[in-house]
GROMACS .gro file of N, CA and C in nm:
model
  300
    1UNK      N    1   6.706   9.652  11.854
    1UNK     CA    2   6.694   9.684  11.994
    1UNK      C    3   6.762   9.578  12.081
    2UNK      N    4   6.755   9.393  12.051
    2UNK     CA    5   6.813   9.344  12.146
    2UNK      C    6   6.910   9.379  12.106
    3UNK      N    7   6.992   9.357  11.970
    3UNK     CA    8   7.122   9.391  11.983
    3UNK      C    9   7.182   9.511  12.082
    4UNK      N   10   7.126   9.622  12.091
    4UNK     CA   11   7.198   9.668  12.181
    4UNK      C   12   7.210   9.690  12.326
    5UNK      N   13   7.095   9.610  12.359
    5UNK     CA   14   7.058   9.562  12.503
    5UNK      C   15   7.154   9.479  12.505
    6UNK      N   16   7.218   9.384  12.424
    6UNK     CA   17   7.337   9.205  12.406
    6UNK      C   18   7.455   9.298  12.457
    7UNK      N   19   7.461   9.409  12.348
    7UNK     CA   20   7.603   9.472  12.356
    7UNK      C   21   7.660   9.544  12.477
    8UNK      N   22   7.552   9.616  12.541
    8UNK     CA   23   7.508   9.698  12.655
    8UNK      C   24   7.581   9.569  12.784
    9UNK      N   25   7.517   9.467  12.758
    9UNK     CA   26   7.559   9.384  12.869
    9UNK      C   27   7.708   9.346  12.885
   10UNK      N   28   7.728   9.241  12.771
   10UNK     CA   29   7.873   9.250  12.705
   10UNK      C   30   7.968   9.384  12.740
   11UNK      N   31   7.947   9.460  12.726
   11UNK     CA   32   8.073   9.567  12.762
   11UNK      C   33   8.037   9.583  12.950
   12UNK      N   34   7.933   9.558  13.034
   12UNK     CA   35   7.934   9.548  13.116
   12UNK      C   36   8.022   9.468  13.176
   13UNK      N   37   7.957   9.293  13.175
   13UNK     CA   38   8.045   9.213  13.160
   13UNK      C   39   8.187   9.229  13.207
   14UNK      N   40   8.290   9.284  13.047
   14UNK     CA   41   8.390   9.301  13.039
   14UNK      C   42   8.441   9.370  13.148
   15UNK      N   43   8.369   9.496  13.135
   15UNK     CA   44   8.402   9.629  13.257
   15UNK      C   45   8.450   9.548  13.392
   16UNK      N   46   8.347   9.482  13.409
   16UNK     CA   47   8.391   9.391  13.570
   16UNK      C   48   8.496   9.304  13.588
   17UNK      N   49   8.488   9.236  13.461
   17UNK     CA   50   8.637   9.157  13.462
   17UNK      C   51   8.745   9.234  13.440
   18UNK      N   52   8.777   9.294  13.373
   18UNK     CA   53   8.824   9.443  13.399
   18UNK      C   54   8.920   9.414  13.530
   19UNK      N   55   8.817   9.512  13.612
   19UNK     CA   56   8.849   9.562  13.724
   19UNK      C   57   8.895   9.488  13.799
   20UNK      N   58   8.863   9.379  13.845
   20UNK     CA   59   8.891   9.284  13.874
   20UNK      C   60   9.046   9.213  13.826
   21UNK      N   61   9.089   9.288  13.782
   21UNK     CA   62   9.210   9.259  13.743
   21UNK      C   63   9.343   9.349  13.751
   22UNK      N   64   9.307   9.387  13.874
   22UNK     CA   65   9.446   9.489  13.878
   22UNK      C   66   9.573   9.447  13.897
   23UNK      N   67   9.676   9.438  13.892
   23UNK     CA   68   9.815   9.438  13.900
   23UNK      C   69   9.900   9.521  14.033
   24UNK      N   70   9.967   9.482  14.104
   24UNK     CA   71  10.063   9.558  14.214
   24UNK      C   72  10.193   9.532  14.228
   25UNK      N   73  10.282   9.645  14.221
   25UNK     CA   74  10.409   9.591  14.186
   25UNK      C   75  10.481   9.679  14.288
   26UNK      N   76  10.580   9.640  14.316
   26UNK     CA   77  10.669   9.707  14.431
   26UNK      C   78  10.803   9.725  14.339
   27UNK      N   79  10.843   9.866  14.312
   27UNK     CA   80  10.966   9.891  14.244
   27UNK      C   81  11.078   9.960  14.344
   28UNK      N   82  11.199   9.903  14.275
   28UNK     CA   83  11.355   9.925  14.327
   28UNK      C   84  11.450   9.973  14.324
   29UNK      N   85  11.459  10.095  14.315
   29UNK     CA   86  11.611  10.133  14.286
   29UNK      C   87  11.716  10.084  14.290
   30UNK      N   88  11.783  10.031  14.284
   30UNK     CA   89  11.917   9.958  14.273
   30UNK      C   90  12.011  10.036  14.322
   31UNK      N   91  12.020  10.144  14.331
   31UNK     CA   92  12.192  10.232  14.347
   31UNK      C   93  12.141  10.295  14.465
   32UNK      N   94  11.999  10.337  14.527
   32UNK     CA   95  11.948  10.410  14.631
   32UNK      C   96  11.903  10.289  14.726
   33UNK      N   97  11.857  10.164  14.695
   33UNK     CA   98  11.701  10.076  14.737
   33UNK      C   99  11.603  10.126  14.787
   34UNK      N  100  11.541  10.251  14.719
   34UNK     CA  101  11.440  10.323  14.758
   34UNK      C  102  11.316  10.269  14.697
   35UNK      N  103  11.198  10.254  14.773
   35UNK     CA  104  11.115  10.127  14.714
   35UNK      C  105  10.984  10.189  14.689
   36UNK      N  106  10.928  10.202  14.614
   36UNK     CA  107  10.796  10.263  14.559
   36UNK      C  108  10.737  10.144  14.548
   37UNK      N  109  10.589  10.191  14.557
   37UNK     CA  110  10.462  10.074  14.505
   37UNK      C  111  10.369  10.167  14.410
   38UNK      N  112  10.323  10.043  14.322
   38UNK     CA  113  10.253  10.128  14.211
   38UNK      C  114  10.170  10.014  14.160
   39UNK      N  115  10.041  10.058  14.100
   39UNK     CA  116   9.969   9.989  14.053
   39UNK      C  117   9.936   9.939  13.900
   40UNK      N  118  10.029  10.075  13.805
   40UNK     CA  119  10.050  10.107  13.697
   40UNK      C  120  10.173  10.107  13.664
   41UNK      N  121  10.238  10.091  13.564
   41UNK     CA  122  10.372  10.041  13.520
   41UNK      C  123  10.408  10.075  13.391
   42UNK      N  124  10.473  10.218  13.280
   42UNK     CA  125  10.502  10.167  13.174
   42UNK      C  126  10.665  10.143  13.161
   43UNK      N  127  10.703  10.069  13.118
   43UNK     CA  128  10.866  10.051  13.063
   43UNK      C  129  10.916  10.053  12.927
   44UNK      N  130  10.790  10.091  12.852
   44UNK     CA  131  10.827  10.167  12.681
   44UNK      C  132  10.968  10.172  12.636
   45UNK      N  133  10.955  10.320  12.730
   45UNK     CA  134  11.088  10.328  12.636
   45UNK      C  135  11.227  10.307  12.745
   46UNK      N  136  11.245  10.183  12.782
   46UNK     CA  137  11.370  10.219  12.885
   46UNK      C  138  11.397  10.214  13.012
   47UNK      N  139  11.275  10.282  13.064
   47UNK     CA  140  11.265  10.364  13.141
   47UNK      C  141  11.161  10.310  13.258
   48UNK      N  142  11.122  10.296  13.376
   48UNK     CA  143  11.024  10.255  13.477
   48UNK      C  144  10.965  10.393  13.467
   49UNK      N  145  10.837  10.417  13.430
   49UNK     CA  146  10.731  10.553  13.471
   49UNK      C  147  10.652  10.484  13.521
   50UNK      N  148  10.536  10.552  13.661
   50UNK     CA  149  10.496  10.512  13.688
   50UNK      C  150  10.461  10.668  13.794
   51UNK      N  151  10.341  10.604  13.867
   51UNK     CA  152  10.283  10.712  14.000
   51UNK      C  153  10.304  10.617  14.119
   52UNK      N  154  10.368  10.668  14.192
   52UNK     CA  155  10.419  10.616  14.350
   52UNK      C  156  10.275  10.610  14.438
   53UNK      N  157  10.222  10.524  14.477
   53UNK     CA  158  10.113  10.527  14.578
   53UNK      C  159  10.120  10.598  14.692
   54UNK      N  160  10.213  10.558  14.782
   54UNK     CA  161  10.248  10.638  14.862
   54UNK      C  162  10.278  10.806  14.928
   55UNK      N  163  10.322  10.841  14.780
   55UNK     CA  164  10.344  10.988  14.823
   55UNK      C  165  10.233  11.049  14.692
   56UNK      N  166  10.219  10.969  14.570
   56UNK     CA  167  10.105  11.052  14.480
   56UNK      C  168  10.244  11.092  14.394
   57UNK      N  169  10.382  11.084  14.409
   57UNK     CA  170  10.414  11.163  14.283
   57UNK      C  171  10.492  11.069  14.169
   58UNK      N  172  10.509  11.128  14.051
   58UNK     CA  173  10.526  11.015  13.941
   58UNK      C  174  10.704  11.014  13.926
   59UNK      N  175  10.750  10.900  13.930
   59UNK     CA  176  10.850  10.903  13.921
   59UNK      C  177  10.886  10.793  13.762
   60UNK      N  178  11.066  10.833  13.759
   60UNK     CA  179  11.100  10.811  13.615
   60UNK      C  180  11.184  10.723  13.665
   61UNK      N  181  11.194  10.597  13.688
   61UNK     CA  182  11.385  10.553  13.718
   61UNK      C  183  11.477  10.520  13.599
   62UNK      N  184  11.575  10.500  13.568
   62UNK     CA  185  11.642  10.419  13.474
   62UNK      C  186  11.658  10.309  13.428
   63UNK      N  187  11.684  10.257  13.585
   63UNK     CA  188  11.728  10.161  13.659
   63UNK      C  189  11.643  10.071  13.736
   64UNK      N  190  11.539  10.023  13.743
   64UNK     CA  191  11.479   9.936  13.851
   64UNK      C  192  11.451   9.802  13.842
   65UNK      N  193  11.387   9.742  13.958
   65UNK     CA  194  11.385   9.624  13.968
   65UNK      C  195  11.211   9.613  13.998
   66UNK      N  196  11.126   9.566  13.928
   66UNK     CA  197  10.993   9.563  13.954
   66UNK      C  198  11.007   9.415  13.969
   67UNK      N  199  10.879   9.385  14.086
   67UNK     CA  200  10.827   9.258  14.091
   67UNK      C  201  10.687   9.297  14.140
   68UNK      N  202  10.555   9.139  14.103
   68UNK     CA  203  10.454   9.190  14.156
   68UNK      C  204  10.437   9.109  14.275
   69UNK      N  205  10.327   9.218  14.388
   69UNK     CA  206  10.253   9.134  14.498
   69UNK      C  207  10.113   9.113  14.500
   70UNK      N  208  10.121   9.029  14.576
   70UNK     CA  209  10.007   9.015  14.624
   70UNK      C  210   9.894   9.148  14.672
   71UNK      N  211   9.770   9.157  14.646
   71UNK     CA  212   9.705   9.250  14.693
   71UNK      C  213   9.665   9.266  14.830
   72UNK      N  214   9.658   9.156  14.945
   72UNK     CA  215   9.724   9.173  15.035
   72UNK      C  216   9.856   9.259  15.079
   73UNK      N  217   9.973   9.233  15.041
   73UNK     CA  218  10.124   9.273  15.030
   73UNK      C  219  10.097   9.423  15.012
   74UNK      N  220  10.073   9.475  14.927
   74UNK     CA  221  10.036   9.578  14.868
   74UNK      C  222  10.000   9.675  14.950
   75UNK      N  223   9.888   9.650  14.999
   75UNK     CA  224   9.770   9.711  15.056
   75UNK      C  225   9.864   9.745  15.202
   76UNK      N  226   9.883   9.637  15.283
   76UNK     CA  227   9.970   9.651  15.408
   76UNK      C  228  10.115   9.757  15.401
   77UNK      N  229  10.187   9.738  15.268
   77UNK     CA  230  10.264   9.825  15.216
   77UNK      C  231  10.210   9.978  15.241
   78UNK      N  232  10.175   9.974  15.180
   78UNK     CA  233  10.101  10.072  15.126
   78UNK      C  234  10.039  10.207  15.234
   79UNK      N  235   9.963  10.134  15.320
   79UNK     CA  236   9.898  10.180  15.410
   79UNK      C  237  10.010  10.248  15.572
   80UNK      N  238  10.115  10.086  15.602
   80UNK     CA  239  10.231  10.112  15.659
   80UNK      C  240  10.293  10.250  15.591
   81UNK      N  241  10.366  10.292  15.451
   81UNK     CA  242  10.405  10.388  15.429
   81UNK      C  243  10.347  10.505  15.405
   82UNK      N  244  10.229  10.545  15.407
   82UNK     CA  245  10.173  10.628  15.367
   82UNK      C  246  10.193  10.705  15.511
   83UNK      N  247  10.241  10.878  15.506
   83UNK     CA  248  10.229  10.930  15.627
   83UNK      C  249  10.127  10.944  15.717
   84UNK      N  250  10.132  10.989  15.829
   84UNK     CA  251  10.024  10.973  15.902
   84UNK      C  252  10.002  11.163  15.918
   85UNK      N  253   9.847  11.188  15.932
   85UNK     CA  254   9.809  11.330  15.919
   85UNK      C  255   9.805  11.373  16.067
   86UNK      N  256   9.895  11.473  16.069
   86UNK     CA  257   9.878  11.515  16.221
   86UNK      C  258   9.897  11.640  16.217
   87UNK      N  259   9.835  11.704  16.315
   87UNK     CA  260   9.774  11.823  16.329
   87UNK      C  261   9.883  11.945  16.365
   88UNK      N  262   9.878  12.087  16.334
   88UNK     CA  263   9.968  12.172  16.348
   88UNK      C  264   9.997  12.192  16.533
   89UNK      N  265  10.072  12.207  16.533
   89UNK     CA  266  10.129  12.269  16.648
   89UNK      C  267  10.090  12.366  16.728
   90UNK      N  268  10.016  12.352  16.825
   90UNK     CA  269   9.950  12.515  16.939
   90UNK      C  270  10.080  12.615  16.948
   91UNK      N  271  10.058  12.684  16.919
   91UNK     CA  272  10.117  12.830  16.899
   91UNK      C  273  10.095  12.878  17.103
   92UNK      N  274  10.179  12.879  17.171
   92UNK     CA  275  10.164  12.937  17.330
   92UNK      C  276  10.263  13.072  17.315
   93UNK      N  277  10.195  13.152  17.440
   93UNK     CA  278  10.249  13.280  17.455
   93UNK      C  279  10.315  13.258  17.579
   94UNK      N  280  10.378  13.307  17.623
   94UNK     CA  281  10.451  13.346  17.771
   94UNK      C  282  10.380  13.369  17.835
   95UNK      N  283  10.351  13.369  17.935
   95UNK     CA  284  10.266  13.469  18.048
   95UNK      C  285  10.353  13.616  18.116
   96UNK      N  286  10.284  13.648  18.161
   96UNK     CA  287  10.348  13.777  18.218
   96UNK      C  288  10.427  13.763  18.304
   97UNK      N  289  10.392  13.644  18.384
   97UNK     CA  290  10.510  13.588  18.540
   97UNK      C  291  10.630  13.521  18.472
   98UNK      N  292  10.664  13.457  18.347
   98UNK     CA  293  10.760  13.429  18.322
   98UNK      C  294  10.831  13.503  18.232
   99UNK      N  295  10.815  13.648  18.164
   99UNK     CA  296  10.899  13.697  18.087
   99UNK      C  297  10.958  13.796  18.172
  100UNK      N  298  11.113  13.798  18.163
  100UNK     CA  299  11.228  13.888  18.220
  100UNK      C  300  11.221  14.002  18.221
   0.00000   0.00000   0.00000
């Protein structure tokens, strides 16, 4: 039983340090300088994959230039590019005194 109360904690523990450990990287196109931020990074095979914060979609480059920031940096990034939600457009009719 303690043992798995020890273990129970222990993977707690970990979990927090964990998290506590995220990574932020601002990537580069080189031939465009179109600049994504991402929090996740693989370069396996070649290749920069990754999910763009900003817009949500995953992009592939060939070519890039990753560096990391600060979570400050990031965050201000981040928030600066992200669009802003604004509302549809009122639909108006003519009135009767102004149509020909």
């Amino acid at each position: 039983m303690k043992i798995h109360i020890a273990t129970g904690v222990l993977v707690y523990i970990l979990s927090l340090t964990m998290a506590g450990c995220s990574h932020y990287y601002r990537v580069t196109e080189p031939a465009s300088g179109k600049t994504y931020y991402t929090t996740t990074i693989d370069e396996r095979s070649g290749a920069a994959k990754f999910k763009d914060d900003i817009t949500g979609n995953y992009v592939i480059l060939h070519s890039a230039e990753v560096s990391e920031l600060s979570e400050e940096e990031y965050g201000a990034q981040v928030k600066e590019g992200r669009p802003s939600l604004m509302s549809p457009p009122i639909a108006t009719r003519r009135s009767a005194e102004t149509e020909p």
